[in-house]
Amino acid sequence: MAVPAAGQTVAILTPDKALSSRAFAEKLTRRLIDNLKVLDDSLSEAAYLSVSPATPFNLTIEESKRIGAAIGCDVFVLIRSATQRRSAFGRAEYYESFASIYVVSSRSGRLVLWKLQRFEDAKPDTAAKMLDNSVAALASGIEANIRTAIKNELIEPDAQHIEEVPVENSPEAKNFRTPVPYRRIKPDYTNQAALYDVKATVDIVVDTDSTGSILRTEIVRWAGFGLDESVEKNIRSMNWRPAERNGKPLPMRFLVRYNFKKIDNNE
């Protein structure tokens, strides 16, 4: 089933309101409008502000759905861009121009694409120009990703019904034992996240069968910077003891949360 990109409405948002982010968003918009219906940025921003999430680059899927519904778009794109001076051991100071791009489906609330465009040079203007020159290829990739993501969502089967962990002290919680890993492992805090001093929370929903085998996972609060993939890989690398009620193992759906932040070496 073909999903034409031209039929999709897209909102471009710059939650940090920085001039550099807005400038990059304008360049990206000019590249996207040939093949996508890009909504007016002022109207999109007004609708976005009506939701006003506390952590705009670390949304839950429910927050993302509310944003998409408020704007009235199929997809929204969050952008943060800047040029900054950097230093590193063993090399002269340099400048980095970057843009962090989050492409989010309004239908599912999922982060369907995260990209980091990053360029370095001894001169800030040169680094910025290199970033600008990457916009055309970036726009093409976003268009292709939107087509694929929406197509896959339309044909994706509904998740099967599985009991969820009961509320503490509820009747269902009596003689209930939650699923737990036999050995806990922490997901990696990625180099990309460390470079940008990212502080974020990633939530993942896990479905296990009556043997503790993982049937399905879904990131329900995303962060980008490779942290979502790190969490999913970590969850799937652990062996899980199944949930039990009255000593009988049973399938279960449960949420696991990981909080990430950069650890100072002096701490």
GROMACS .gro file of C-alpha atoms in nm:
model
  267
    1MET     CA    1   0.000   0.000   0.000
    2ALA     CA    2   0.161   0.324  -0.113
    3VAL     CA    3   0.140   0.627   0.116
    4PRO     CA    4   0.208   0.948  -0.077
    5ALA     CA    5   0.425   1.194   0.113
    6ALA     CA    6   0.233   1.485  -0.037
    7GLY     CA    7  -0.077   1.376   0.153
    8GLN     CA    8   0.086   1.415   0.492
    9THR     CA    9   0.057   1.732   0.701
   10VAL     CA   10   0.369   1.827   0.892
   11ALA     CA   11   0.433   2.084   1.164
   12ILE     CA   12   0.784   2.218   1.223
   13LEU     CA   13   0.846   2.329   1.584
   14THR     CA   14   1.137   2.491   1.768
   15PRO     CA   15   1.055   2.453   2.140
   16ASP     CA   16   1.373   2.629   2.258
   17LYS     CA   17   1.276   2.941   2.054
   18ALA     CA   18   1.644   3.004   1.976
   19LEU     CA   19   1.718   3.211   1.664
   20SER     CA   20   1.957   2.941   1.541
   21SER     CA   21   1.686   2.676   1.575
   22ARG     CA   22   1.432   2.892   1.393
   23ALA     CA   23   1.679   2.965   1.112
   24PHE     CA   24   1.748   2.595   1.061
   25ALA     CA   25   1.376   2.516   1.074
   26GLU     CA   26   1.310   2.771   0.799
   27LYS     CA   27   1.574   2.613   0.575
   28LEU     CA   28   1.430   2.267   0.636
   29THR     CA   29   1.076   2.391   0.569
   30ARG     CA   30   1.178   2.534   0.232
   31ARG     CA   31   1.307   2.189   0.134
   32LEU     CA   32   1.003   1.998   0.263
   33ILE     CA   33   0.721   2.209   0.117
   34ASP     CA   34   0.767   2.067  -0.234
   35ASN     CA   35   0.655   1.720  -0.125
   36LEU     CA   36   0.477   1.768   0.208
   37LYS     CA   37   0.199   1.990   0.342
   38VAL     CA   38   0.394   2.196   0.593
   39LEU     CA   39   0.164   2.393   0.823
   40ASP     CA   40   0.207   2.760   0.904
   41ASP     CA   41   0.469   2.781   1.179
   42SER     CA   42   0.294   3.051   1.384
   43LEU     CA   43  -0.032   2.854   1.394
   44SER     CA   44   0.154   2.533   1.477
   45GLU     CA   45   0.343   2.704   1.757
   46ALA     CA   46   0.025   2.850   1.907
   47ALA     CA   47  -0.138   2.507   1.912
   48TYR     CA   48   0.179   2.351   2.055
   49LEU     CA   49   0.190   2.609   2.336
   50SER     CA   50  -0.164   2.512   2.435
   51VAL     CA   51  -0.019   2.175   2.539
   52SER     CA   52   0.312   2.319   2.664
   53PRO     CA   53   0.499   2.001   2.769
   54ALA     CA   54   0.758   2.040   3.044
   55THR     CA   55   1.023   1.837   2.859
   56PRO     CA   56   0.964   1.902   2.486
   57PHE     CA   57   1.251   1.680   2.369
   58ASN     CA   58   1.165   1.394   2.606
   59LEU     CA   59   0.794   1.329   2.548
   60THR     CA   60   0.569   1.038   2.634
   61ILE     CA   61   0.362   0.897   2.350
   62GLU     CA   62   0.047   1.035   2.515
   63GLU     CA   63   0.196   1.386   2.526
   64SER     CA   64   0.298   1.348   2.162
   65LYS     CA   65  -0.055   1.245   2.061
   66ARG     CA   66  -0.199   1.548   2.242
   67ILE     CA   67   0.043   1.779   2.062
   68GLY     CA   68  -0.040   1.626   1.724
   69ALA     CA   69  -0.413   1.650   1.792
   70ALA     CA   70  -0.386   2.014   1.906
   71ILE     CA   71  -0.196   2.110   1.591
   72GLY     CA   72  -0.397   1.888   1.357
   73CYS     CA   73  -0.100   1.730   1.181
   74ASP     CA   74   0.004   1.378   1.085
   75VAL     CA   75   0.363   1.434   1.190
   76PHE     CA   76   0.549   1.702   1.382
   77VAL     CA   77   0.920   1.778   1.376
   78LEU     CA   78   1.105   1.918   1.678
   79ILE     CA   79   1.429   2.103   1.607
   80ARG     CA   80   1.711   2.234   1.823
   81SER     CA   81   2.012   2.388   1.651
   82ALA     CA   82   2.316   2.592   1.756
   83THR     CA   83   2.677   2.676   1.678
   84GLN     CA   84   2.905   2.652   1.979
   85ARG     CA   85   3.271   2.655   2.071
   86ARG     CA   86   3.419   2.327   2.187
   87SER     CA   87   3.750   2.213   2.326
   88ALA     CA   88   3.904   1.870   2.353
   89PHE     CA   89   4.223   1.727   2.494
   90GLY     CA   90   4.502   1.718   2.238
   91ARG     CA   91   4.346   1.951   1.981
   92ALA     CA   92   4.289   2.322   1.930
   93GLU     CA   93   3.958   2.481   2.012
   94TYR     CA   94   3.702   2.441   1.736
   95TYR     CA   95   3.343   2.522   1.651
   96GLU     CA   96   3.055   2.283   1.612
   97SER     CA   97   2.729   2.347   1.432
   98PHE     CA   98   2.458   2.096   1.505
   99ALA     CA   99   2.090   2.029   1.462
  100SER     CA  100   1.902   1.768   1.661
  101ILE     CA  101   1.585   1.660   1.478
  102TYR     CA  102   1.294   1.461   1.620
  103VAL     CA  103   1.024   1.334   1.380
  104VAL     CA  104   0.714   1.227   1.573
  105SER     CA  105   0.398   1.049   1.455
  106SER     CA  106   0.081   1.217   1.581
  107ARG     CA  107  -0.112   0.890   1.537
  108SER     CA  108   0.108   0.669   1.755
  109GLY     CA  109   0.306   0.929   1.948
  110ARG     CA  110   0.623   0.744   1.859
  111LEU     CA  111   0.956   0.898   1.776
  112VAL     CA  112   0.986   0.761   1.422
  113LEU     CA  113   1.317   0.930   1.339
  114TRP     CA  114   1.591   1.100   1.536
  115LYS     CA  115   1.884   1.261   1.356
  116LEU     CA  116   2.186   1.454   1.471
  117GLN     CA  117   2.345   1.671   1.202
  118ARG     CA  118   2.686   1.778   1.333
  119PHE     CA  119   2.980   1.955   1.167
  120GLU     CA  120   3.309   2.092   1.299
  121ASP     CA  121   3.555   2.355   1.178
  122ALA     CA  122   3.807   2.603   1.313
  123LYS     CA  123   3.575   2.884   1.201
  124PRO     CA  124   3.212   2.909   1.319
  125ASP     CA  125   3.085   3.040   0.985
  126THR     CA  126   3.233   2.744   0.800
  127ALA     CA  127   3.081   2.494   1.043
  128ALA     CA  128   2.743   2.667   1.008
  129LYS     CA  129   2.765   2.659   0.630
  130MET     CA  130   2.840   2.287   0.635
  131LEU     CA  131   2.528   2.232   0.845
  132ASP     CA  132   2.318   2.438   0.604
  133ASN     CA  133   2.450   2.235   0.311
  134SER     CA  134   2.323   1.914   0.476
  135VAL     CA  135   1.959   2.025   0.476
  136ALA     CA  136   1.868   1.896   0.129
  137ALA     CA  137   1.973   1.537   0.207
  138LEU     CA  138   1.813   1.560   0.551
  139ALA     CA  139   1.478   1.669   0.402
  140SER     CA  140   1.484   1.380   0.156
  141GLY     CA  141   1.547   1.135   0.438
  142ILE     CA  142   1.265   1.281   0.648
  143GLU     CA  143   1.019   1.250   0.359
  144ALA     CA  144   1.111   0.885   0.302
  145ASN     CA  145   1.089   0.811   0.673
  146ILE     CA  146   0.743   0.967   0.702
  147ARG     CA  147   0.613   0.756   0.414
  148THR     CA  148   0.752   0.438   0.564
  149ALA     CA  149   0.643   0.513   0.923
  150ILE     CA  150   0.284   0.596   0.833
  151LYS     CA  151   0.257   0.296   0.601
  152ASN     CA  152   0.382   0.066   0.875
  153GLU     CA  153   0.146   0.214   1.134
  154LEU     CA  154  -0.155   0.160   0.908
  155ILE     CA  155  -0.082  -0.210   0.866
  156GLU     CA  156   0.049  -0.277   1.215
  157PRO     CA  157  -0.167  -0.528   1.403
  158ASP     CA  158  -0.312  -0.427   1.738
  159ALA     CA  159  -0.118  -0.545   2.039
  160GLN     CA  160  -0.272  -0.854   2.193
  161HIS     CA  161  -0.452  -0.817   2.523
  162ILE     CA  162  -0.226  -0.904   2.815
  163GLU     CA  163  -0.288  -0.844   3.185
  164GLU     CA  164  -0.099  -0.550   3.332
  165VAL     CA  165   0.068  -0.528   3.672
  166PRO     CA  166  -0.211  -0.467   3.925
  167VAL     CA  167  -0.233  -0.163   4.149
  168GLU     CA  168  -0.066  -0.216   4.484
  169ASN     CA  169  -0.306  -0.337   4.757
  170SER     CA  170  -0.582  -0.405   4.503
  171PRO     CA  171  -0.761  -0.744   4.509
  172GLU     CA  172  -0.571  -0.844   4.192
  173ALA     CA  173  -0.241  -0.780   4.371
  174LYS     CA  174  -0.306  -1.050   4.630
  175ASN     CA  175  -0.054  -1.333   4.597
  176PHE     CA  176   0.088  -1.163   4.287
  177ARG     CA  177   0.459  -1.152   4.203
  178THR     CA  178   0.583  -0.905   3.940
  179PRO     CA  179   0.819  -1.004   3.658
  180VAL     CA  180   1.183  -0.941   3.750
  181PRO     CA  181   1.511  -1.003   3.571
  182TYR     CA  182   1.735  -1.271   3.712
  183ARG     CA  183   2.022  -1.023   3.685
  184ARG     CA  184   1.977  -0.650   3.644
  185ILE     CA  185   2.186  -0.470   3.382
  186LYS     CA  186   2.201  -0.094   3.329
  187PRO     CA  187   2.163   0.043   2.975
  188ASP     CA  188   2.453   0.240   2.836
  189TYR     CA  189   2.453   0.619   2.852
  190THR     CA  190   2.559   0.682   2.494
  191ASN     CA  191   2.853   0.894   2.381
  192GLN     CA  192   2.613   1.120   2.188
  193ALA     CA  193   2.408   1.180   2.502
  194ALA     CA  194   2.723   1.253   2.702
  195LEU     CA  195   2.852   1.500   2.441
  196TYR     CA  196   2.533   1.707   2.474
  197ASP     CA  197   2.491   1.652   2.850
  198VAL     CA  198   2.149   1.498   2.799
  199LYS     CA  199   1.927   1.443   3.101
  200ALA     CA  200   1.626   1.230   3.009
  201THR     CA  201   1.388   0.953   3.109
  202VAL     CA  202   1.312   0.656   2.885
  203ASP     CA  203   1.006   0.441   2.955
  204ILE     CA  204   0.956   0.105   2.787
  205VAL     CA  205   0.655  -0.126   2.801
  206VAL     CA  206   0.744  -0.495   2.799
  207ASP     CA  207   0.518  -0.794   2.725
  208THR     CA  208   0.635  -1.132   2.851
  209ASP     CA  209   0.476  -1.475   2.821
  210SER     CA  210   0.428  -1.730   3.097
  211THR     CA  211   0.790  -1.844   3.064
  212GLY     CA  212   0.934  -1.493   3.096
  213SER     CA  213   1.025  -1.468   2.727
  214ILE     CA  214   0.978  -1.123   2.577
  215LEU     CA  215   0.693  -1.103   2.326
  216ARG     CA  216   0.697  -0.730   2.251
  217THR     CA  217   0.852  -0.402   2.360
  218GLU     CA  218   0.751  -0.042   2.296
  219ILE     CA  219   0.924   0.281   2.393
  220VAL     CA  220   0.650   0.497   2.549
  221ARG     CA  221   0.871   0.789   2.652
  222TRP     CA  222   1.150   0.865   2.408
  223ALA     CA  223   1.466   1.071   2.427
  224GLY     CA  224   1.676   1.028   2.112
  225PHE     CA  225   2.057   1.033   2.125
  226GLY     CA  226   2.061   0.654   2.103
  227LEU     CA  227   1.912   0.617   2.452
  228ASP     CA  228   1.590   0.452   2.331
  229GLU     CA  229   1.786   0.187   2.142
  230SER     CA  230   2.015   0.141   2.443
  231VAL     CA  231   1.717   0.071   2.667
  232GLU     CA  232   1.552  -0.173   2.427
  233LYS     CA  233   1.877  -0.363   2.374
  234ASN     CA  234   1.929  -0.376   2.750
  235ILE     CA  235   1.578  -0.507   2.823
  236ARG     CA  236   1.611  -0.780   2.561
  237SER     CA  237   1.952  -0.886   2.691
  238MET     CA  238   1.813  -0.977   3.034
  239ASN     CA  239   1.645  -1.305   3.125
  240TRP     CA  240   1.315  -1.248   3.303
  241ARG     CA  241   1.137  -1.445   3.573
  242PRO     CA  242   0.768  -1.450   3.474
  243ALA     CA  243   0.489  -1.290   3.670
  244GLU     CA  244   0.304  -1.524   3.903
  245ARG     CA  245  -0.029  -1.534   4.083
  246ASN     CA  246  -0.081  -1.800   4.347
  247GLY     CA  247   0.239  -1.964   4.224
  248LYS     CA  248   0.115  -1.995   3.865
  249PRO     CA  249   0.318  -1.816   3.593
  250LEU     CA  250   0.124  -1.590   3.359
  251PRO     CA  251   0.180  -1.347   3.071
  252MET     CA  252   0.223  -0.986   3.181
  253ARG     CA  253   0.261  -0.631   3.049
  254PHE     CA  254   0.474  -0.400   3.261
  255LEU     CA  255   0.664  -0.073   3.240
  256VAL     CA  256   1.034  -0.023   3.305
  257ARG     CA  257   1.181   0.326   3.355
  258TYR     CA  258   1.540   0.442   3.321
  259ASN     CA  259   1.666   0.788   3.416
  260PHE     CA  260   1.976   0.913   3.239
  261LYS     CA  261   2.216   1.192   3.321
  262LYS     CA  262   2.582   1.266   3.270
  263ILE     CA  263   2.797   1.171   3.567
  264ASP     CA  264   3.071   1.419   3.650
  265ASN     CA  265   3.404   1.241   3.688
  266ASN     CA  266   3.463   1.444   4.003
  267GLU     CA  267   3.147   1.313   4.170
   0.00000   0.00000   0.00000
